[in-house]
Amino acid sequence: MVEAVLFASARPLSLREVAARLPVGCDPAEALQGLRVRYAGRGVELCRVGDAWAFRTAGDLGFLLQDDAIETRRLSRAATETLAIIAYHQPVTRAEIEEIRGVAVNRGTLDQLIEMEWVRVGRRRMTPGRPVTFVVTESFLDHFGLESARDLPGLSELRAAGLLESRPPGEGAPEGLFPARDPEEDEGSDLPADDLFEDE
Protein backbone atom coordinates (compact mmCIF):
# COMPACT_ATOMS: atom_id res chain seq x y z
CA MET A 1 0.00 0.00 0.00
CA VAL A 2 2.84 2.41 0.83
CA GLU A 3 4.48 1.58 -2.50
CA ALA A 4 1.26 2.32 -4.37
CA VAL A 5 0.65 5.59 -2.52
CA LEU A 6 4.14 6.91 -3.22
CA PHE A 7 4.14 5.71 -6.83
CA ALA A 8 0.88 7.50 -7.58
CA SER A 9 1.82 10.76 -5.84
CA ALA A 10 2.92 13.72 -7.95
CA ARG A 11 5.02 15.04 -5.07
CA PRO A 12 7.02 13.68 -2.13
CA LEU A 13 4.84 12.62 0.82
CA SER A 14 5.62 12.99 4.51
CA LEU A 15 5.34 10.07 6.93
CA ARG A 16 2.17 11.62 8.32
CA GLU A 17 0.61 11.92 4.85
CA VAL A 18 1.43 8.30 4.09
CA ALA A 19 0.02 7.15 7.44
CA ALA A 20 -3.23 9.04 6.80
CA ARG A 21 -3.90 6.83 3.76
CA LEU A 22 -3.24 3.52 5.47
CA PRO A 23 -5.54 1.39 7.64
CA VAL A 24 -5.29 1.88 11.40
CA GLY A 25 -2.49 -0.13 12.97
CA CYS A 26 -0.09 -0.02 10.01
CA ASP A 27 3.52 1.08 10.54
CA PRO A 28 4.44 3.31 7.55
CA ALA A 29 7.95 3.98 8.90
CA GLU A 30 8.82 0.29 8.83
CA ALA A 31 7.27 -0.10 5.39
CA LEU A 32 9.31 2.81 4.04
CA GLN A 33 12.55 1.34 5.33
CA GLY A 34 11.64 -2.03 3.81
CA LEU A 35 10.91 -0.44 0.45
CA ARG A 36 14.13 1.54 0.59
CA VAL A 37 16.12 -1.65 1.01
CA ARG A 38 14.12 -3.47 -1.68
CA TYR A 39 14.67 -0.72 -4.28
CA ALA A 40 18.34 -0.05 -3.44
CA GLY A 41 20.54 -0.47 -6.51
CA ARG A 42 17.62 -0.59 -8.95
CA GLY A 43 16.68 1.85 -11.70
CA VAL A 44 14.14 3.49 -9.39
CA GLU A 45 14.98 4.12 -5.74
CA LEU A 46 13.03 5.30 -2.72
CA CYS A 47 14.58 8.57 -1.59
CA ARG A 48 14.08 10.84 1.34
CA VAL A 49 13.40 14.42 0.25
CA GLY A 50 13.65 16.57 3.35
CA ASP A 51 10.97 15.19 5.65
CA ALA A 52 9.15 13.45 2.80
CA TRP A 53 9.59 10.36 0.64
CA ALA A 54 9.40 9.78 -3.11
CA PHE A 55 10.48 7.38 -5.83
CA ARG A 56 13.27 8.82 -7.96
CA THR A 57 15.33 7.61 -10.88
CA ALA A 58 18.70 6.30 -9.72
CA GLY A 59 21.26 9.06 -9.84
CA ASP A 60 23.54 7.24 -12.28
CA LEU A 61 20.68 6.78 -14.76
CA GLY A 62 19.37 10.33 -14.85
CA PHE A 63 20.97 10.97 -18.23
CA LEU A 64 18.49 8.52 -19.82
CA LEU A 65 15.59 10.81 -18.98
CA GLN A 66 17.16 14.11 -19.97
CA ASP A 67 15.68 15.80 -22.99
CA ASP A 68 17.25 18.77 -24.72
CA ALA A 69 14.74 21.56 -25.23
CA ILE A 70 15.37 24.74 -27.19
CA GLU A 71 13.81 27.78 -25.62
CA THR A 72 13.38 30.75 -27.92
CA ARG A 73 13.83 34.08 -26.21
CA ARG A 74 14.26 37.53 -27.70
CA LEU A 75 16.93 39.82 -26.38
CA SER A 76 15.69 43.02 -24.81
CA ARG A 77 16.20 46.28 -26.66
CA ALA A 78 19.11 47.22 -24.40
CA ALA A 79 20.89 43.88 -24.93
CA THR A 80 20.24 43.96 -28.68
CA GLU A 81 21.66 47.47 -29.04
CA THR A 82 24.70 46.61 -26.93
CA LEU A 83 25.35 43.49 -29.01
CA ALA A 84 24.97 45.42 -32.26
CA ILE A 85 27.41 48.10 -31.13
CA ILE A 86 29.99 45.50 -30.16
CA ALA A 87 29.55 43.66 -33.47
CA TYR A 88 29.89 46.78 -35.61
CA HIS A 89 32.47 48.70 -33.59
CA GLN A 90 34.64 45.97 -32.08
CA PRO A 91 36.92 46.10 -30.26
CA VAL A 92 34.91 48.57 -28.19
CA THR A 93 35.08 49.63 -24.55
CA ARG A 94 32.14 50.00 -22.21
CA ALA A 95 32.54 53.79 -22.24
CA GLU A 96 32.35 53.78 -26.03
CA ILE A 97 29.22 51.61 -25.94
CA GLU A 98 27.62 54.09 -23.55
CA GLU A 99 28.64 57.03 -25.73
CA ILE A 100 27.05 55.46 -28.81
CA ARG A 101 23.87 54.38 -27.02
CA GLY A 102 23.55 57.62 -25.10
CA VAL A 103 22.74 55.82 -21.84
CA ALA A 104 24.63 53.86 -19.20
CA VAL A 105 25.14 50.17 -19.88
CA ASN A 106 23.95 47.91 -17.11
CA ARG A 107 26.66 45.52 -15.99
CA GLY A 108 24.17 42.66 -16.22
CA THR A 109 23.70 43.28 -19.95
CA LEU A 110 27.34 42.61 -20.76
CA ASP A 111 27.49 39.73 -18.28
CA GLN A 112 24.52 38.07 -19.97
CA LEU A 113 25.97 38.47 -23.46
CA ILE A 114 29.24 36.97 -22.22
CA GLU A 115 27.37 34.12 -20.53
CA MET A 116 25.58 33.42 -23.82
CA GLU A 117 29.06 33.19 -25.38
CA TRP A 118 28.19 35.80 -28.00
CA VAL A 119 30.58 38.38 -26.56
CA ARG A 120 33.98 38.02 -24.93
CA VAL A 121 36.51 40.31 -23.33
CA GLY A 122 39.18 41.47 -25.76
CA ARG A 123 42.51 43.17 -25.23
CA ARG A 124 42.93 46.14 -22.96
CA ARG A 125 43.29 49.54 -24.59
CA MET A 126 46.69 51.16 -24.18
CA THR A 127 45.06 54.30 -22.80
CA PRO A 128 44.80 55.70 -19.24
CA GLY A 129 43.04 53.17 -17.06
CA ARG A 130 43.68 50.43 -19.65
CA PRO A 131 39.98 49.68 -20.14
CA VAL A 132 38.99 46.25 -21.44
CA THR A 133 37.39 45.94 -24.84
CA PHE A 134 34.59 43.67 -25.99
CA VAL A 135 34.35 41.67 -29.22
CA VAL A 136 31.91 39.13 -30.64
CA THR A 137 32.74 35.43 -30.54
CA GLU A 138 32.76 32.60 -33.03
CA SER A 139 29.53 31.39 -31.41
CA PHE A 140 27.89 34.68 -32.38
CA LEU A 141 29.12 34.36 -35.96
CA ASP A 142 28.01 30.73 -36.12
CA HIS A 143 24.55 31.55 -34.77
CA PHE A 144 23.99 34.17 -37.47
CA GLY A 145 25.69 32.20 -40.25
CA LEU A 146 28.59 34.63 -40.67
CA GLU A 147 32.16 33.78 -41.57
CA SER A 148 33.46 36.96 -39.95
CA ALA A 149 32.22 40.27 -38.59
CA ARG A 150 32.95 41.74 -42.03
CA ASP A 151 29.92 39.78 -43.29
CA LEU A 152 27.52 41.76 -41.10
CA PRO A 153 24.91 43.63 -43.16
CA GLY A 154 25.66 47.26 -43.93
CA LEU A 155 23.55 50.24 -42.89
CA SER A 156 21.80 50.38 -46.26
CA GLU A 157 20.80 46.71 -45.96
CA LEU A 158 19.55 47.22 -42.41
CA ARG A 159 17.47 50.23 -43.47
CA ALA A 160 16.06 48.30 -46.44
CA ALA A 161 15.01 45.56 -44.03
CA GLY A 162 13.27 48.14 -41.82
CA LEU A 163 15.63 47.59 -38.91
CA LEU A 164 16.97 51.15 -38.81
CA GLU A 165 15.53 54.62 -39.10
CA SER A 166 15.66 56.01 -42.62
CA ARG A 167 17.35 59.25 -41.61
CA PRO A 168 21.11 59.34 -42.24
CA PRO A 169 23.34 58.50 -39.29
CA GLY A 170 25.40 61.12 -37.55
CA GLU A 171 29.06 61.01 -36.67
CA GLY A 172 29.88 57.43 -35.60
CA ALA A 173 26.25 56.51 -36.35
CA PRO A 174 24.88 56.97 -32.83
CA GLU A 175 21.74 58.86 -33.87
CA GLY A 176 20.95 56.85 -36.98
CA LEU A 177 21.74 53.51 -35.44
CA PHE A 178 19.37 53.81 -32.51
CA PRO A 179 16.35 56.10 -32.01
CA ALA A 180 16.54 58.68 -29.27
CA ARG A 181 15.11 57.70 -25.92
CA ASP A 182 14.63 58.90 -22.42
CA PRO A 183 17.44 57.46 -20.26
CA GLU A 184 14.89 56.94 -17.47
CA GLU A 185 13.04 54.37 -19.56
CA ASP A 186 16.15 52.28 -20.05
CA GLU A 187 17.86 49.74 -17.87
CA GLY A 188 18.78 50.45 -14.28
CA SER A 189 21.86 49.36 -12.39
CA ASP A 190 19.83 46.81 -10.44
CA LEU A 191 18.14 45.19 -13.43
CA PRO A 192 18.02 41.41 -12.93
CA ALA A 193 19.53 39.20 -15.64
CA ASP A 194 16.09 37.73 -16.48
CA ASP A 195 14.96 41.20 -17.63
CA LEU A 196 17.51 41.11 -20.42
CA PHE A 197 15.00 39.03 -22.32
CA GLU A 198 11.50 39.79 -23.48
CA ASP A 199 8.80 37.21 -22.99
CA GLU A 200 7.33 35.77 -26.17
PDB file of N, CA and C in Angstrom, residues 50-122:
ATOM      1  N   GLY A  50      13.962  15.795   2.161  1.00  0.00           N
ATOM      2  CA  GLY A  50      13.645  16.568   3.353  1.00  0.00           C
ATOM      3  C   GLY A  50      12.968  15.664   4.365  1.00  0.00           C
ATOM      4  N   ASP A  51      11.748  16.021   4.734  1.00  0.00           N
ATOM      5  CA  ASP A  51      10.970  15.186   5.651  1.00  0.00           C
ATOM      6  C   ASP A  51       9.971  14.311   4.908  1.00  0.00           C
ATOM      7  N   ALA A  52      10.107  14.212   3.606  1.00  0.00           N
ATOM      8  CA  ALA A  52       9.152  13.452   2.797  1.00  0.00           C
ATOM      9  C   ALA A  52       9.879  12.345   2.035  1.00  0.00           C
ATOM     10  N   TRP A  53       9.070  11.512   1.379  1.00  0.00           N
ATOM     11  CA  TRP A  53       9.593  10.361   0.638  1.00  0.00           C
ATOM     12  C   TRP A  53       9.034  10.344  -0.778  1.00  0.00           C
ATOM     13  N   ALA A  54       9.852   9.853  -1.713  1.00  0.00           N
ATOM     14  CA  ALA A  54       9.403   9.777  -3.105  1.00  0.00           C
ATOM     15  C   ALA A  54      10.274   8.799  -3.880  1.00  0.00           C
ATOM     16  N   PHE A  55       9.708   8.217  -4.923  1.00  0.00           N
ATOM     17  CA  PHE A  55      10.477   7.384  -5.830  1.00  0.00           C
ATOM     18  C   PHE A  55      11.189   8.301  -6.819  1.00  0.00           C
ATOM     19  N   ARG A  56      12.464   8.023  -7.035  1.00  0.00           N
ATOM     20  CA  ARG A  56      13.266   8.820  -7.957  1.00  0.00           C
ATOM     21  C   ARG A  56      14.116   7.893  -8.818  1.00  0.00           C
ATOM     22  N   THR A  57      14.419   8.357 -10.027  1.00  0.00           N
ATOM     23  CA  THR A  57      15.325   7.611 -10.884  1.00  0.00           C
ATOM     24  C   THR A  57      16.697   7.569 -10.226  1.00  0.00           C
ATOM     25  N   ALA A  58      17.356   6.426 -10.295  1.00  0.00           N
ATOM     26  CA  ALA A  58      18.697   6.298  -9.722  1.00  0.00           C
ATOM     27  C   ALA A  58      19.603   7.379 -10.299  1.00  0.00           C
ATOM     28  N   GLY A  59      20.419   7.941  -9.430  1.00  0.00           N
ATOM     29  CA  GLY A  59      21.263   9.062  -9.842  1.00  0.00           C
ATOM     30  C   GLY A  59      22.140   8.779 -11.044  1.00  0.00           C
ATOM     31  N   ASP A  60      22.649   7.548 -11.159  1.00  0.00           N
ATOM     32  CA  ASP A  60      23.543   7.240 -12.276  1.00  0.00           C
ATOM     33  C   ASP A  60      22.802   6.976 -13.578  1.00  0.00           C
ATOM     34  N   LEU A  61      21.466   7.018 -13.541  1.00  0.00           N
ATOM     35  CA  LEU A  61      20.681   6.782 -14.757  1.00  0.00           C
ATOM     36  C   LEU A  61      19.893   8.018 -15.206  1.00  0.00           C
ATOM     37  N   GLY A  62      20.113   9.116 -14.517  1.00  0.00           N
ATOM     38  CA  GLY A  62      19.366  10.328 -14.847  1.00  0.00           C
ATOM     39  C   GLY A  62      19.533  10.778 -16.286  1.00  0.00           C
ATOM     40  N   PHE A  63      20.712  10.517 -16.863  1.00  0.00           N
ATOM     41  CA  PHE A  63      20.970  10.967 -18.233  1.00  0.00           C
ATOM     42  C   PHE A  63      19.997  10.351 -19.233  1.00  0.00           C
ATOM     43  N   LEU A  64      19.424   9.186 -18.903  1.00  0.00           N
ATOM     44  CA  LEU A  64      18.494   8.524 -19.823  1.00  0.00           C
ATOM     45  C   LEU A  64      17.191   9.300 -19.980  1.00  0.00           C
ATOM     46  N   LEU A  65      16.866  10.104 -18.966  1.00  0.00           N
ATOM     47  CA  LEU A  65      15.591  10.813 -18.980  1.00  0.00           C
ATOM     48  C   LEU A  65      15.739  12.273 -19.345  1.00  0.00           C
ATOM     49  N   GLN A  66      16.962  12.716 -19.598  1.00  0.00           N
ATOM     50  CA  GLN A  66      17.161  14.114 -19.966  1.00  0.00           C
ATOM     51  C   GLN A  66      16.750  14.333 -21.408  1.00  0.00           C
ATOM     52  N   ASP A  67      16.132  15.464 -21.637  1.00  0.00           N
ATOM     53  CA  ASP A  67      15.684  15.797 -22.988  1.00  0.00           C
ATOM     54  C   ASP A  67      16.092  17.227 -23.277  1.00  0.00           C
ATOM     55  N   ASP A  68      16.825  17.426 -24.362  1.00  0.00           N
ATOM     56  CA  ASP A  68      17.254  18.775 -24.723  1.00  0.00           C
ATOM     57  C   ASP A  68      16.077  19.535 -25.297  1.00  0.00           C
ATOM     58  N   ALA A  69      15.829  20.704 -24.743  1.00  0.00           N
ATOM     59  CA  ALA A  69      14.742  21.560 -25.233  1.00  0.00           C
ATOM     60  C   ALA A  69      15.321  22.910 -25.606  1.00  0.00           C
ATOM     61  N   ILE A  70      14.920  23.434 -26.744  1.00  0.00           N
ATOM     62  CA  ILE A  70      15.375  24.739 -27.190  1.00  0.00           C
ATOM     63  C   ILE A  70      14.316  25.768 -26.829  1.00  0.00           C
ATOM     64  N   GLU A  71      14.730  26.731 -26.037  1.00  0.00           N
ATOM     65  CA  GLU A  71      13.808  27.781 -25.616  1.00  0.00           C
ATOM     66  C   GLU A  71      14.137  29.051 -26.387  1.00  0.00           C
ATOM     67  N   THR A  72      13.166  29.547 -27.125  1.00  0.00           N
ATOM     68  CA  THR A  72      13.376  30.747 -27.923  1.00  0.00           C
ATOM     69  C   THR A  72      13.060  31.983 -27.088  1.00  0.00           C
ATOM     70  N   ARG A  73      14.030  32.841 -26.963  1.00  0.00           N
ATOM     71  CA  ARG A  73      13.828  34.079 -26.212  1.00  0.00           C
ATOM     72  C   ARG A  73      14.429  35.228 -27.003  1.00  0.00           C
ATOM     73  N   ARG A  74      13.748  36.360 -27.000  1.00  0.00           N
ATOM     74  CA  ARG A  74      14.259  37.529 -27.703  1.00  0.00           C
ATOM     75  C   ARG A  74      15.037  38.401 -26.740  1.00  0.00           C
ATOM     76  N   LEU A  75      16.174  38.902 -27.208  1.00  0.00           N
ATOM     77  CA  LEU A  75      16.935  39.822 -26.384  1.00  0.00           C
ATOM     78  C   LEU A  75      16.150  41.108 -26.198  1.00  0.00           C
ATOM     79  N   SER A  76      16.329  41.735 -25.051  1.00  0.00           N
ATOM     80  CA  SER A  76      15.691  43.024 -24.810  1.00  0.00           C
ATOM     81  C   SER A  76      16.317  44.064 -25.734  1.00  0.00           C
ATOM     82  N   ARG A  77      15.686  45.204 -25.809  1.00  0.00           N
ATOM     83  CA  ARG A  77      16.201  46.285 -26.656  1.00  0.00           C
ATOM     84  C   ARG A  77      17.604  46.690 -26.223  1.00  0.00           C
ATOM     85  N   ALA A  78      17.808  46.804 -24.908  1.00  0.00           N
ATOM     86  CA  ALA A  78      19.113  47.216 -24.400  1.00  0.00           C
ATOM     87  C   ALA A  78      20.197  46.209 -24.775  1.00  0.00           C
ATOM     88  N   ALA A  79      19.906  44.911 -24.611  1.00  0.00           N
ATOM     89  CA  ALA A  79      20.889  43.881 -24.930  1.00  0.00           C
ATOM     90  C   ALA A  79      21.142  43.827 -26.436  1.00  0.00           C
ATOM     91  N   THR A  80      20.089  43.995 -27.233  1.00  0.00           N
ATOM     92  CA  THR A  80      20.239  43.962 -28.685  1.00  0.00           C
ATOM     93  C   THR A  80      21.114  45.112 -29.162  1.00  0.00           C
ATOM     94  N   GLU A  81      20.868  46.302 -28.637  1.00  0.00           N
ATOM     95  CA  GLU A  81      21.659  47.468 -29.035  1.00  0.00           C
ATOM     96  C   GLU A  81      23.116  47.303 -28.617  1.00  0.00           C
ATOM     97  N   THR A  82      23.332  46.814 -27.412  1.00  0.00           N
ATOM     98  CA  THR A  82      24.700  46.614 -26.933  1.00  0.00           C
ATOM     99  C   THR A  82      25.424  45.602 -27.812  1.00  0.00           C
ATOM    100  N   LEU A  83      24.752  44.508 -28.152  1.00  0.00           N
ATOM    101  CA  LEU A  83      25.348  43.489 -29.008  1.00  0.00           C
ATOM    102  C   LEU A  83      25.666  44.053 -30.387  1.00  0.00           C
ATOM    103  N   ALA A  84      24.757  44.843 -30.938  1.00  0.00           N
ATOM    104  CA  ALA A  84      24.970  45.422 -32.264  1.00  0.00           C
ATOM    105  C   ALA A  84      26.168  46.372 -32.261  1.00  0.00           C
ATOM    106  N   ILE A  85      26.288  47.167 -31.212  1.00  0.00           N
ATOM    107  CA  ILE A  85      27.410  48.102 -31.131  1.00  0.00           C
ATOM    108  C   ILE A  85      28.726  47.342 -31.076  1.00  0.00           C
ATOM    109  N   ILE A  86      28.769  46.294 -30.264  1.00  0.00           N
ATOM    110  CA  ILE A  86      29.993  45.502 -30.163  1.00  0.00           C
ATOM    111  C   ILE A  86      30.325  44.872 -31.514  1.00  0.00           C
ATOM    112  N   ALA A  87      29.314  44.326 -32.189  1.00  0.00           N
ATOM    113  CA  ALA A  87      29.546  43.658 -33.472  1.00  0.00           C
ATOM    114  C   ALA A  87      30.078  44.623 -34.519  1.00  0.00           C
ATOM    115  N   TYR A  88      29.517  45.835 -34.561  1.00  0.00           N
ATOM    116  CA  TYR A  88      29.887  46.776 -35.610  1.00  0.00           C
ATOM    117  C   TYR A  88      31.078  47.653 -35.259  1.00  0.00           C
ATOM    118  N   HIS A  89      31.402  47.787 -33.989  1.00  0.00           N
ATOM    119  CA  HIS A  89      32.473  48.699 -33.585  1.00  0.00           C
ATOM    120  C   HIS A  89      33.631  48.003 -32.886  1.00  0.00           C
ATOM    121  N   GLN A  90      33.622  46.684 -32.829  1.00  0.00           N
ATOM    122  CA  GLN A  90      34.642  45.970 -32.076  1.00  0.00           C
ATOM    123  C   GLN A  90      36.046  46.245 -32.606  1.00  0.00           C
ATOM    124  N   PRO A  91      37.054  46.213 -31.715  1.00  0.00           N
ATOM    125  CA  PRO A  91      36.921  46.101 -30.261  1.00  0.00           C
ATOM    126  C   PRO A  91      36.449  47.435 -29.672  1.00  0.00           C
ATOM    127  N   VAL A  92      35.512  47.353 -28.723  1.00  0.00           N
ATOM    128  CA  VAL A  92      34.906  48.568 -28.186  1.00  0.00           C
ATOM    129  C   VAL A  92      34.867  48.482 -26.666  1.00  0.00           C
ATOM    130  N   THR A  93      35.101  49.604 -26.009  1.00  0.00           N
ATOM    131  CA  THR A  93      35.084  49.635 -24.550  1.00  0.00           C
ATOM    132  C   THR A  93      33.668  49.932 -24.062  1.00  0.00           C
ATOM    133  N   ARG A  94      33.452  49.718 -22.791  1.00  0.00           N
ATOM    134  CA  ARG A  94      32.138  49.995 -22.209  1.00  0.00           C
ATOM    135  C   ARG A  94      31.794  51.475 -22.344  1.00  0.00           C
ATOM    136  N   ALA A  95      32.788  52.341 -22.131  1.00  0.00           N
ATOM    137  CA  ALA A  95      32.538  53.786 -22.245  1.00  0.00           C
ATOM    138  C   ALA A  95      32.119  54.152 -23.659  1.00  0.00           C
ATOM    139  N   GLU A  96      32.721  53.501 -24.645  1.00  0.00           N
ATOM    140  CA  GLU A  96      32.353  53.776 -26.033  1.00  0.00           C
ATOM    141  C   GLU A  96      30.948  53.275 -26.340  1.00  0.00           C
ATOM    142  N   ILE A  97      30.588  52.122 -25.764  1.00  0.00           N
ATOM    143  CA  ILE A  97      29.225  51.612 -25.941  1.00  0.00           C
ATOM    144  C   ILE A  97      28.229  52.614 -25.371  1.00  0.00           C
ATOM    145  N   GLU A  98      28.509  53.134 -24.192  1.00  0.00           N
ATOM    146  CA  GLU A  98      27.617  54.087 -23.547  1.00  0.00           C
ATOM    147  C   GLU A  98      27.528  55.384 -24.336  1.00  0.00           C
ATOM    148  N   GLU A  99      28.652  55.797 -24.938  1.00  0.00           N
ATOM    149  CA  GLU A  99      28.643  57.031 -25.734  1.00  0.00           C
ATOM    150  C   GLU A  99      27.768  56.868 -26.973  1.00  0.00           C
ATOM    151  N   ILE A 100      27.848  55.702 -27.603  1.00  0.00           N
ATOM    152  CA  ILE A 100      27.050  55.461 -28.807  1.00  0.00           C
ATOM    153  C   ILE A 100      25.572  55.320 -28.465  1.00  0.00           C
ATOM    154  N   ARG A 101      25.271  54.583 -27.395  1.00  0.00           N
ATOM    155  CA  ARG A 101      23.866  54.376 -27.017  1.00  0.00           C
ATOM    156  C   ARG A 101      23.252  55.617 -26.405  1.00  0.00           C
ATOM    157  N   GLY A 102      24.075  56.422 -25.743  1.00  0.00           N
ATOM    158  CA  GLY A 102      23.551  57.622 -25.098  1.00  0.00           C
ATOM    159  C   GLY A 102      23.022  57.372 -23.705  1.00  0.00           C
ATOM    160  N   VAL A 103      23.180  56.157 -23.198  1.00  0.00           N
ATOM    161  CA  VAL A 103      22.735  55.816 -21.841  1.00  0.00           C
ATOM    162  C   VAL A 103      23.760  54.875 -21.222  1.00  0.00           C
ATOM    163  N   ALA A 104      23.719  54.759 -19.904  1.00  0.00           N
ATOM    164  CA  ALA A 104      24.631  53.860 -19.204  1.00  0.00           C
ATOM    165  C   ALA A 104      24.298  52.407 -19.539  1.00  0.00           C
ATOM    166  N   VAL A 105      25.325  51.596 -19.601  1.00  0.00           N
ATOM    167  CA  VAL A 105      25.141  50.166 -19.882  1.00  0.00           C
ATOM    168  C   VAL A 105      25.125  49.416 -18.560  1.00  0.00           C
ATOM    169  N   ASN A 106      24.044  48.716 -18.321  1.00  0.00           N
ATOM    170  CA  ASN A 106      23.945  47.915 -17.111  1.00  0.00           C
ATOM    171  C   ASN A 106      24.975  46.796 -17.160  1.00  0.00           C
ATOM    172  N   ARG A 107      25.648  46.572 -16.044  1.00  0.00           N
ATOM    173  CA  ARG A 107      26.659  45.520 -15.987  1.00  0.00           C
ATOM    174  C   ARG A 107      26.054  44.159 -16.346  1.00  0.00           C
ATOM    175  N   GLY A 108      24.814  43.938 -15.943  1.00  0.00           N
ATOM    176  CA  GLY A 108      24.168  42.665 -16.222  1.00  0.00           C
ATOM    177  C   GLY A 108      23.991  42.396 -17.705  1.00  0.00           C
ATOM    178  N   THR A 109      23.866  43.449 -18.502  1.00  0.00           N
ATOM    179  CA  THR A 109      23.696  43.279 -19.947  1.00  0.00           C
ATOM    180  C   THR A 109      24.934  42.631 -20.550  1.00  0.00           C
ATOM    181  N   LEU A 110      26.098  43.177 -20.238  1.00  0.00           N
ATOM    182  CA  LEU A 110      27.341  42.613 -20.755  1.00  0.00           C
ATOM    183  C   LEU A 110      27.591  41.228 -20.181  1.00  0.00           C
ATOM    184  N   ASP A 111      27.306  41.045 -18.898  1.00  0.00           N
ATOM    185  CA  ASP A 111      27.489  39.731 -18.278  1.00  0.00           C
ATOM    186  C   ASP A 111      26.654  38.670 -18.984  1.00  0.00           C
ATOM    187  N   GLN A 112      25.404  39.030 -19.321  1.00  0.00           N
ATOM    188  CA  GLN A 112      24.517  38.073 -19.973  1.00  0.00           C
ATOM    189  C   GLN A 112      25.000  37.726 -21.372  1.00  0.00           C
ATOM    190  N   LEU A 113      25.466  38.719 -22.114  1.00  0.00           N
ATOM    191  CA  LEU A 113      25.972  38.465 -23.465  1.00  0.00           C
ATOM    192  C   LEU A 113      27.227  37.594 -23.416  1.00  0.00           C
ATOM    193  N   ILE A 114      28.051  37.793 -22.391  1.00  0.00           N
ATOM    194  CA  ILE A 114      29.240  36.969 -22.219  1.00  0.00           C
ATOM    195  C   ILE A 114      28.843  35.550 -21.830  1.00  0.00           C
ATOM    196  N   GLU A 115      27.849  35.440 -20.946  1.00  0.00           N
ATOM    197  CA  GLU A 115      27.374  34.119 -20.526  1.00  0.00           C
ATOM    198  C   GLU A 115      26.786  33.341 -21.699  1.00  0.00           C
ATOM    199  N   MET A 116      26.137  34.060 -22.623  1.00  0.00           N
ATOM    200  CA  MET A 116      25.578  33.418 -23.818  1.00  0.00           C
ATOM    201  C   MET A 116      26.671  33.014 -24.803  1.00  0.00           C
ATOM    202  N   GLU A 117      27.904  33.464 -24.529  1.00  0.00           N
ATOM    203  CA  GLU A 117      29.060  33.195 -25.380  1.00  0.00           C
ATOM    204  C   GLU A 117      28.935  33.858 -26.745  1.00  0.00           C
ATOM    205  N   TRP A 118      28.255  34.999 -26.781  1.00  0.00           N
ATOM    206  CA  TRP A 118      28.190  35.802 -27.996  1.00  0.00           C
ATOM    207  C   TRP A 118      29.185  36.946 -27.947  1.00  0.00           C
ATOM    208  N   VAL A 119      29.628  37.291 -26.755  1.00  0.00           N
ATOM    209  CA  VAL A 119      30.580  38.384 -26.560  1.00  0.00           C
ATOM    210  C   VAL A 119      31.672  37.891 -25.615  1.00  0.00           C
ATOM    211  N   ARG A 120      32.880  38.342 -25.846  1.00  0.00           N
ATOM    212  CA  ARG A 120      33.977  38.024 -24.929  1.00  0.00           C
ATOM    213  C   ARG A 120      34.820  39.263 -24.691  1.00  0.00           C
ATOM    214  N   VAL A 121      35.618  39.207 -23.648  1.00  0.00           N
ATOM    215  CA  VAL A 121      36.507  40.314 -23.328  1.00  0.00           C
ATOM    216  C   VAL A 121      37.703  40.253 -24.262  1.00  0.00           C
ATOM    217  N   GLY A 122      38.033  41.400 -24.860  1.00  0.00           N
ATOM    218  CA  GLY A 122      39.183  41.473 -25.755  1.00  0.00           C
ATOM    219  C   GLY A 122      40.392  42.042 -25.040  1.00  0.00           C
TER     220      GLY A 122
END
